[in-house]
Amino acid sequence: MKTLQTDALLAAVNAWVEIESPTYDIAGVNRVGALAERLLRDLGGTIERISGAPDFGDIVIGRIPGETAEPGILLLGHIDTVHPVGTLAGPLPMRVEGDRAYGPGIYDMKGGNAIAFAALAHLNANGRRLRLPVTVMMIPDEEVGSPFSRAHIEREARRHAIALVVEPSGEGGKLTVARHGIARYYLKTTGVPAHAGAYHSKGRSAIREMARQVLAIEAMTDYARNVTLNVGTISGGTHENMVPLHAEACVYCLVPLPEHEREVRERLMALVAVDPDVKLEVRQGLYRPSFVKSPAIQRLYDHAAALAQEIGYPVAGERIAGGGSDGNFTGALGVPTLDGLGVLGDGPHTHQEHLLISCLVPRTQLLARLFETLPA
């Protein structure tokens, strides 16, 4: 891509979007991975694939040399989406309306992947070298917390000096300099079953106990510190005329700082059943650690903001994001991480998901300039 043109960049984005790839559709995710691999080979990258079978698609890694052999840049993107197969033919077809291009995963985050690859191709086509080597890492399970990929991401991060994440840019074009942590906990109550009519008094309801726990858990939310606990799913019982034996729930916790995560963990793991005849179990699930802005991240942001100013498409500022990304893992390790370098738009995970076509050229230019100037 010798010159950066809007139509060509949108076509490049659409090549990613037209392959539907919900996380658990392994074949679909791997088809997107094959596209990424082909583009990386065109750039002269050395390819590594790490199989996620039988549960997930493959991690695709491309290593592109730079002018130096120093620890380089880790570029992170994910190739899975939340949209089920059939979304393209149904509620979210690819289409253009004014400055908006719609499609499943176009904003989160196939648009970001496409412009990152285009930036690398643009430099390559014009004989402009990367200052540092770049490792491109495409992740197949980010939308479900990266349970398979986390260890591989952390291994790569420790080998690199900088991490750039092409998740979508938030709040009208801001770059992400920190992210809150996200923790999940699973609760299960086991009661004593009984006929709900003739022998109700002999039963001990698992649902009643879970209801009490839900109220206690959600009361732990502290908006002043931005610590939130949300019981997002709950299920239980087998029949309306039976005192329920089992109930289960999942708690989604936003924990801005490591000390908040410790506090929430201690409080949830210390829960006890109100009814002594009901058993309560609490299990910790997936956790994305928080990362906070460091002086090195501030320097990264300042450099990117200065480049954007030169390009004539300034970033809208910096932000701390509540949603998680694979940047949580790199930032928590202390690797200077700049996130939100992808496209501008809105509607992630909805049938209104779109990017702004007007951002494609300048955002690609910004990534190209970062690749050829870092470390600043």
XYZ file of C-alpha atoms in Angstrom:
376
model
C 0.000 0.000 0.000
C 2.298 2.718 -1.306
C -0.209 5.512 -0.777
C -2.857 5.613 1.913
C -6.275 6.118 0.372
C -9.626 5.920 2.106
C -11.270 3.529 -0.361
C -8.371 1.088 -0.250
C -8.257 1.166 3.540
C -11.998 0.575 3.831
C -11.673 -2.361 1.440
C -8.875 -3.727 3.626
C -11.089 -3.402 6.708
C -13.998 -5.114 4.959
C -11.786 -8.081 4.052
C -11.505 -8.762 7.793
C -15.152 -8.025 8.604
C -16.621 -10.269 5.909
C -15.220 -13.325 7.718
C -17.519 -13.902 10.683
C -15.541 -15.080 13.689
C -17.362 -15.424 17.007
C -14.959 -16.765 19.610
C -16.245 -20.336 19.705
C -16.476 -20.700 15.918
C -12.962 -22.060 15.670
C -13.038 -22.429 11.884
C -14.176 -18.827 11.442
C -11.545 -17.465 13.813
C -8.866 -19.468 12.009
C -10.010 -18.095 8.656
C -9.325 -14.608 9.969
C -6.023 -15.916 11.304
C -5.167 -17.193 7.826
C -5.803 -13.711 6.432
C -3.499 -12.221 9.062
C -0.837 -14.828 8.315
C -0.931 -14.099 4.579
C -0.554 -10.356 5.188
C 2.327 -10.942 7.591
C 4.120 -13.175 5.068
C 3.757 -10.397 2.485
C 5.599 -8.152 4.949
C 8.456 -10.623 5.283
C 7.355 -11.729 8.727
C 8.405 -14.985 10.335
C 5.212 -16.815 11.263
C 4.348 -18.822 14.349
C 0.940 -20.352 15.043
C -0.021 -21.649 18.472
C -2.949 -24.033 18.390
C -5.837 -23.307 20.717
C -7.649 -26.549 19.839
C -9.987 -27.977 20.879
C -11.489 -24.943 22.595
C -10.244 -21.930 20.630
C -8.726 -20.788 17.376
C -4.994 -20.317 16.886
C -2.796 -17.480 18.049
C -1.056 -16.039 14.987
C 2.323 -14.370 15.538
C 4.385 -12.527 12.949
C 7.884 -11.258 13.699
C 9.123 -8.405 11.502
C 12.748 -7.222 11.860
C 13.680 -3.617 12.508
C 16.812 -1.542 12.127
C 18.060 -2.762 15.504
C 17.876 -6.065 17.348
C 16.804 -4.412 20.596
C 13.704 -5.574 22.485
C 10.967 -4.276 20.245
C 7.280 -3.497 19.959
C 4.532 -6.003 20.714
C 1.455 -5.172 18.639
C -1.701 -6.756 20.047
C -5.036 -7.320 18.351
C -7.799 -9.908 18.580
C -9.536 -11.726 15.763
C -12.629 -12.991 17.580
C -15.903 -11.099 17.911
C -19.070 -11.391 19.993
C -21.418 -11.490 16.993
C -22.804 -14.931 16.051
C -22.547 -16.319 12.549
C -25.447 -14.962 10.524
C -25.146 -11.402 11.830
C -23.819 -10.244 8.443
C -26.824 -11.676 6.640
C -29.201 -10.461 9.320
C -29.192 -7.505 11.691
C -25.764 -6.006 10.900
C -24.870 -6.172 7.200
C -21.767 -4.394 5.953
C -22.869 -1.031 4.624
C -21.829 2.629 4.412
C -24.022 5.475 5.614
C -22.303 8.814 5.292
C -19.086 8.676 7.316
C -20.088 5.431 9.013
C -19.118 1.941 7.892
C -21.080 -0.819 9.631
C -20.350 -4.478 10.219
C -19.881 -7.078 12.968
C -16.559 -6.493 14.710
C -15.660 -3.546 12.464
C -15.056 -1.290 15.473
C -14.078 -3.933 18.014
C -11.591 -4.612 16.600
C -11.125 -5.699 13.019
C -10.818 -2.083 11.905
C -7.852 -1.591 14.231
C -6.186 -4.780 13.016
C -6.647 -3.762 9.380
C -5.125 -0.296 9.760
C -2.186 -1.669 11.764
C -1.380 -4.129 8.968
C -1.881 -1.337 6.427
C 0.561 0.883 8.312
C 3.208 -1.831 8.228
C 2.527 -2.479 4.528
C 2.744 1.253 3.785
C 6.181 1.518 5.380
C 7.344 -1.620 3.581
C 6.091 -0.435 0.179
C 7.923 2.870 0.561
C 11.204 1.376 1.774
C 10.831 2.909 5.234
C 12.260 0.687 7.952
C 10.925 -0.044 11.394
C 13.278 1.303 14.049
C 12.500 -1.560 16.412
C 11.456 -5.081 15.516
C 7.693 -5.559 15.674
C 5.950 -8.709 16.873
C 2.344 -8.831 15.699
C 0.172 -11.053 17.878
C -3.410 -11.873 16.862
C -5.463 -13.301 19.736
C -8.401 -15.735 19.223
C -10.172 -15.547 22.607
C -10.031 -11.951 23.868
C -13.797 -11.540 23.957
C -14.067 -14.266 26.602
C -11.145 -13.033 28.708
C -8.190 -14.627 26.849
C -8.092 -17.766 29.037
C -5.959 -19.641 26.497
C -3.878 -16.710 25.266
C -2.989 -14.952 28.507
C 0.142 -16.966 29.303
C 1.414 -16.550 25.729
C 0.748 -12.793 25.786
C 2.620 -12.407 29.059
C 5.536 -14.478 27.762
C 5.857 -12.256 24.702
C 5.379 -9.060 26.690
C 8.374 -9.835 28.892
C 10.558 -9.939 25.753
C 9.449 -6.534 24.481
C 10.108 -2.920 25.377
C 6.716 -1.499 24.376
C 3.186 -2.784 23.794
C 0.789 -1.111 21.368
C -2.846 -2.241 21.351
C -5.143 -1.440 18.435
C -8.388 -1.749 20.363
C -10.839 0.956 19.265
C -10.231 4.513 20.321
C -12.721 5.579 22.964
C -14.666 8.705 23.798
C -14.340 10.312 20.395
C -10.679 9.574 19.752
C -8.925 9.309 23.121
C -5.983 6.972 23.665
C -6.066 4.571 26.598
C -3.265 4.998 29.138
C -4.691 2.771 31.892
C -7.396 0.161 32.365
C -9.350 -1.021 35.358
C -9.132 -4.638 36.385
C -12.022 -7.014 35.787
C -12.695 -10.039 37.982
C -15.371 -12.719 37.797
C -16.642 -14.831 40.670
C -19.013 -17.784 40.573
C -21.406 -18.585 43.410
C -23.314 -21.784 44.019
C -25.828 -22.507 46.749
C -27.017 -25.989 47.647
C -30.178 -26.259 49.717
C -32.466 -29.032 50.890
C -35.159 -30.073 48.401
C -38.762 -30.672 49.379
C -42.252 -30.642 47.890
C -43.255 -26.989 47.831
C -46.815 -27.770 48.931
C -47.057 -30.671 51.314
C -43.559 -30.483 52.828
C -42.443 -26.885 52.266
C -41.243 -26.448 55.855
C -38.776 -29.300 55.440
C -37.016 -27.609 52.515
C -34.204 -25.054 52.504
C -34.258 -22.916 49.381
C -31.035 -22.452 47.429
C -32.660 -19.568 45.526
C -33.675 -17.747 48.694
C -30.120 -18.010 49.995
C -28.745 -16.786 46.677
C -31.118 -13.807 46.761
C -29.726 -12.804 50.146
C -26.183 -13.125 48.822
C -26.991 -11.019 45.748
C -28.185 -8.158 47.928
C -25.049 -8.372 50.083
C -22.736 -8.503 47.080
C -24.267 -5.603 45.193
C -24.177 -3.537 48.385
C -20.369 -3.759 48.157
C -20.424 -1.422 45.132
C -18.643 1.842 45.886
C -19.223 4.426 43.172
C -16.931 6.943 44.860
C -13.986 4.615 44.168
C -15.466 3.239 40.927
C -15.588 -0.265 42.407
C -18.658 -2.067 41.078
C -20.014 -5.560 41.624
C -22.742 -6.747 39.289
C -24.557 -10.064 39.537
C -25.037 -10.453 35.815
C -26.413 -13.991 35.515
C -28.379 -16.179 37.897
C -30.144 -19.503 37.571
C -31.658 -22.127 39.816
C -34.422 -24.541 40.548
C -35.963 -27.252 38.420
C -39.719 -26.970 39.047
C -42.075 -24.443 40.597
C -43.508 -26.965 43.067
C -40.112 -27.949 44.461
C -38.027 -26.137 47.051
C -34.923 -25.532 44.901
C -31.846 -27.600 45.571
C -29.355 -25.520 43.542
C -28.781 -21.929 42.422
C -25.815 -20.379 40.618
C -24.741 -16.817 39.862
C -21.846 -14.942 38.268
C -20.487 -11.691 39.692
C -18.662 -9.261 37.397
C -16.391 -6.907 39.332
C -14.740 -3.694 38.162
C -11.638 -3.100 40.286
C -9.631 0.000 39.285
C -6.513 -0.778 41.339
C -4.782 -3.902 42.662
C -5.758 -3.026 46.218
C -9.404 -2.888 45.167
C -9.112 -6.350 43.629
C -7.615 -7.722 46.849
C -10.367 -6.139 48.921
C -13.157 -7.479 46.716
C -11.593 -10.942 46.606
C -11.261 -11.102 50.385
C -14.851 -9.977 50.945
C -16.358 -12.370 48.408
C -14.318 -15.364 49.524
C -15.365 -14.652 53.139
C -19.111 -14.849 52.387
C -21.047 -17.350 54.492
C -24.558 -18.662 54.086
C -27.266 -16.892 56.073
C -29.161 -20.175 56.427
C -26.849 -22.673 58.162
C -28.616 -25.541 56.387
C -27.618 -24.211 52.952
C -24.135 -24.699 51.538
C -22.469 -21.696 49.817
C -19.501 -22.051 47.473
C -17.560 -19.106 45.996
C -15.044 -19.642 43.199
C -12.827 -17.075 41.487
C -12.937 -17.047 37.688
C -11.072 -15.123 35.002
C -9.281 -11.957 36.068
C -7.795 -9.159 33.996
C -5.408 -7.201 36.233
C -5.557 -3.438 36.218
C -2.729 -1.337 34.868
C -2.026 2.251 35.825
C -0.393 5.062 33.914
C 3.355 5.180 34.537
C 5.873 7.871 33.526
C 6.863 5.626 30.595
C 3.238 5.360 29.453
C 2.914 9.128 29.745
C 5.939 9.533 27.469
C 4.413 7.085 24.984
C 1.157 9.011 24.993
C 2.892 12.382 24.637
C 4.880 11.091 21.665
C 1.765 9.679 19.971
C -0.171 12.886 20.625
C 2.625 14.971 19.097
C 2.692 12.774 15.991
C -1.082 13.037 15.654
C -0.817 16.809 15.881
C 1.741 16.809 13.068
C -0.561 14.643 10.943
C -3.387 17.102 11.482
C -5.770 14.666 13.183
C -5.172 15.242 16.905
C -6.111 12.676 19.502
C -8.924 13.752 21.804
C -6.895 13.219 24.964
C -6.131 10.325 27.254
C -8.478 8.096 29.201
C -8.663 5.365 31.807
C -10.911 2.646 30.384
C -13.344 0.561 32.358
C -13.501 -2.245 29.794
C -10.745 -4.805 29.612
C -8.324 -5.676 26.825
C -5.192 -7.743 26.399
C -3.346 -4.536 27.263
C -4.321 -5.252 30.874
C -1.847 -8.134 30.884
C 1.073 -6.227 29.360
C 0.489 -3.087 31.419
C 0.207 -5.051 34.663
C 3.642 -6.552 33.954
C 5.119 -3.052 33.799
C 5.598 -3.050 30.022
C 4.826 0.499 28.785
C 1.473 0.017 27.060
C -0.487 2.408 24.868
C -3.987 1.173 24.084
C -6.903 2.455 22.032
C -4.824 3.054 18.897
C -7.473 1.594 16.627
C -10.357 3.190 14.779
C -12.914 5.744 15.916
C -16.569 4.785 15.970
C -19.204 3.439 18.343
C -21.638 0.641 19.094
C -19.295 -2.200 20.056
C -21.098 -5.512 20.625
C -24.375 -4.100 19.229
C -26.200 -4.103 15.902
C -25.161 -0.457 15.467
C -21.411 -1.182 15.503
C -19.572 1.126 13.121
C -16.329 2.983 12.475
C -15.797 6.478 11.111
C -14.403 6.274 7.602
C -12.747 9.683 7.970
C -10.383 8.288 10.630
C -8.878 5.535 8.480
C -6.107 7.470 6.725
C -4.936 9.580 9.687
C -5.051 6.716 12.157
C -3.060 4.520 9.776
C -0.549 7.357 9.402
C -0.261 7.611 13.183
C 0.528 3.909 13.522
C 3.082 4.085 10.705
C 4.813 7.016 12.382
C 4.880 5.187 15.695
C 6.455 2.125 14.078
C 9.218 4.171 12.460
C 9.936 6.537 15.382
C 9.701 4.441 18.540
C 11.549 4.497 20.845
C 11.185 8.259 20.939
